[in-house]
Amino acid sequence: MDSKYQPQLVEEKIYKEWEEKDFFKASVNTKKEPFSIILPPPNANGSLHLGHAMFTYEDIMIRFNKMMGKETLWLLGLDHAGTETQFVFEKHLKKQGKSRYDYKREDLYKMIWDYVAENKNNIKNQLKRLGFALDWSKEKFTMDPAIVKIVYKTFKDLFDQGLVYRANKLINYCTNCGTSFSDLEVVYVERTDSLYYMKYGPFTLATTRPETKFGDTAVAVHPDDKRYKKWIGKEIEVDGLIGKFKVIVVGDRAVDPKFGTGAVKVTPAHDFNDYEIAKRHNLPMKQVIGFDGKLNELAGKYQGLRIFSARQQVVADLQAKGHMVKIKEDYVHRVGTCYRCRKVLEPLPKEQWFIKVKPLADKSKELIEKKETEVLPKRFKKRLTAILDNFIDWNISRQVVWGIRIPAYRCKSKNSWFISEESPKKCQICDGADFEQDEDTFDTWFSSAQWPFATLMTEGQETFDYFYPTSVMETGHDILRAWVARMMMIGYFSTKKTPFKTVFLHGMVHDPKGQKMSKSKGNVIDPILMIDKYGADALRAALIFGTKEGGDVALSEQKVIGMRNFVNKIWNVGRFIKMNSQVKSQKSKVKSESKNSEVLQELEEEFKKEKKQYIKYMNSYQFSKALGLVYEFIWHRFADYYIEQLKDEVINGNIEALGDLKEVYLENLKMLHPFTPFVTEKIWKVFNKESIFQEQL
RNA sequence: GGACGAUUAGCUCAGUUGGCUAGAGCGUUACAUUGACAUUGUAAAGGUCACAGGUUCAAGUCCUGUAUCGUCCACCA
């Protein structure tokens, strides 16, 4: 044994061996209790970051449960990440001076497919670097034909049961990226803009968006507002920039009399609140901005102008006309932006597919209440419940080519829709040939919402029955809404069971100052670089050690170094025992009884206590505490105290003392194995044993 | 505006049902060491446990309030 543990010489070989021996391959074994985790599928478009490294928690659970005698499955899959991947690819194209519009749908799809295929391997290799005990024989991809088939069936079932509908509603649309998003994908950003007070018939009203005035169909005031009460229900005439027009005045409680002038222009086609007001009062919609981000023919001479220049022009013209009362330039408000390109999202009316969420969310709440699904750490239970209470209908249509194309077809003669899992030969509505498939693809989250059951279903009924519902879903608390809640809704809908018995949430990885890591801040730590320098065990331990369950982790290179030192400590304790075992056999000394029987007794008792506590922590998902416990024991009790006490005897060849030390040490290696799999496996082999992964705790 | 979390050593954080001199990692200081490990050991310095009340024999831990920070959600015409 070297005096230093060198992970660089060890990890790759060991992982290869685990793979070759098929250690991670799970199969149905009715004699054993199943334990299954579905890996949150990484996006197949980039490389691994520290968020992925947090899946170490899953590896810990898998390895621990395996050592506790269960049949463990950790199923690996990758996500096509629709809009996200297409966006990454478009940036790629842009560098070559091209855009998505230069290619036909099929060609673009193919190009992205190849790009993704390359990246998949990259990600997979990086997952191996972390030492993850993933079942590589069951690898899935969200666009596998077998998965797509299930996704189609789910969509059709939802449709048949009235839980999917098509409607022309306001959606968040990015005119730059050319696609819509669900409400969850909107990123709100605080901005300082101008608030314009303009004359509007008999009113003065305040708006941040004067350019949308061509789409106004009403003015709204608070029903109890004495200033304006007399106008409610009346039609007013407004002298506009492109001629006079008439709108009705409505009374609506959504209007805050204290804000601005207490009177609001209602533009149902371009504002979510106004859309709601319009619904309540049966107001017409008038769309004046197109999906290209330009004003349309209804804007008269302003047609063709982009939103921002239209606003400047309209403001200038209103001022010229004397209709601008005042401009408050330091108005701070929040606008929805595109998480991809950061441009302001445009609320636009568009026909899309929506999932009726309420009935599904109610079922999910029941699962939580009945403890069919346990939420850990406990504090996230409230948050998940609140999320389920406030879910609005989910827009699942995306205008990108990279994704699972929606299997909906429009009958042209009847102008209505039918869903078909197979490519239809004829129209299922009129039996004719005149029908076309929806151009849109599913929101990525629609397929990932089905991940736990869809992946297992493709492995056959027996495997599904054995491993489903899965034991634990372990993921970041940041995607509680986008993913966890939706998995519960769709999972229960399709299988009538919770998709996972326990949800275990981990926190975000931050820098040492508690700041989020981001490229622009330059504080990003690359997990692979850390592994190269200090080994996977050190990185893994650094992510777990000294953290609160579900709390954020402040990671620094220093912390990884600290854990590297711990790993080296583990190694050197082994080295000490190994060296003295060899010396002993050479000298064949036979002083078998230790003079330190009290110390040995103490060691045995302390170890028993330690192991009991360890099992308790591990079974209650307190992994950080379990690691802390073993860390403390190995370093500050076993090495600093017991070895020091027994050192002289051991060096002089006392068999009893050495034997007892060795026994306790090997047991501790097993306890450490879920956390630091490589070094423990390596030492196990040094002691002429097979594989620690196959041992029982 | 609502919910949740945080506030403990210079820095990053543990401290599970209230119970002995409040802990870890990194950093600092002094000393030690050629045979497990300097990726080490021994020792030390450093905390009115955010603040103010309350419950209790006993509060970092429970309750109430205040302040500051963070996260998520909602609204902002």
XYZ file of C-alpha atoms (C1' of nucleotides) in Angstrom, chain B residues 30-70:
41
model
C 2.518 27.135 19.729
C 4.860 22.599 20.005
C 5.883 17.571 18.108
C 7.321 13.931 14.314
C 12.643 9.781 10.131
C 8.183 3.084 10.573
C -0.226 4.195 9.197
C -1.085 9.241 7.588
C 2.481 16.756 7.347
C -3.496 14.958 3.085
C -0.350 13.989 10.530
C -0.499 14.507 15.977
C -0.942 17.295 20.759
C -2.463 21.725 22.729
C -4.338 26.780 22.485
C -6.895 31.237 21.202
C -11.753 32.490 19.567
C -18.982 32.395 20.815
C -23.518 37.662 25.975
C -25.905 30.773 20.615
C -29.575 38.102 16.272
C -32.529 41.117 19.964
C -36.594 41.556 23.785
C -39.943 39.094 26.760
C -42.229 34.389 28.563
C -42.834 28.871 30.092
C -39.545 25.549 33.180
C -35.795 22.925 38.487
C -33.266 23.591 33.631
C -33.741 27.051 27.051
C -29.042 27.337 21.477
C -33.300 23.869 21.838
C -40.293 25.375 23.478
C -43.861 29.974 23.120
C -44.706 35.388 21.759
C -42.879 39.688 19.555
C -38.956 42.596 16.872
C -34.943 43.102 13.388
C -31.924 41.480 9.307
C -31.052 37.983 5.320
C -32.585 34.113 1.927
